[in-house]
């Protein structure tokens, strides 16, 4: 039991670090470059499940708001009024939705199921992100409004193809990693039981 908790905390810490690193890695595609935050929040959902994965992403966001420079443009409490903060909040809920749809059984997850879970989480991320951006630009920053058409074009149509590719990549990576992790978990549990821990 103790080894299992240590293992879970270790995996959560690893994903917090990976998400922070992913925020600083920009894929320089034409028109709309994107970071790898979504890749690692999605993988956190697939590998850790909705509860632990969601907590890892929540902890990442809290660390950024506390002042650690883990977001794409730094960190600090002032980040909450950045137009893109909604995407960070969306990562938390998107991770939960992805983990819930992917389910618990690691060994028997098909690529299609994982991809469907990832895409559902992506919808949640975009819903939070676009709604928050519209609110900040049109209600909070009244001098810099954005039209609904511009919001859809620049924050969805141009941005979503790269994120869909990340969802596909995460689904394939998850499909390959999950059975290996399950076997390692069973092996560790068997060793722990044999040692009487």
mmCIF file of C-alpha atoms in Angstrom, residues 58 70 102 108 132 167 192:
data_model
loop_
_atom_site.group_PDB
_atom_site.id
_atom_site.type_symbol
_atom_site.label_atom_id
_atom_site.label_comp_id
_atom_site.label_asym_id
_atom_site.label_seq_id
_atom_site.Cartn_x
_atom_site.Cartn_y
_atom_site.Cartn_z
ATOM 1 C CA UNK A 58 -4.624 21.101 -10.774
ATOM 2 C CA UNK A 70 5.709 27.001 -15.252
ATOM 3 C CA UNK A 102 -10.760 6.130 -20.991
ATOM 4 C CA UNK A 108 -7.637 -3.520 -22.761
ATOM 5 C CA UNK A 132 -12.778 32.637 -20.861
ATOM 6 C CA UNK A 167 -4.614 13.760 -29.278
ATOM 7 C CA UNK A 192 5.401 -6.272 -2.225
#
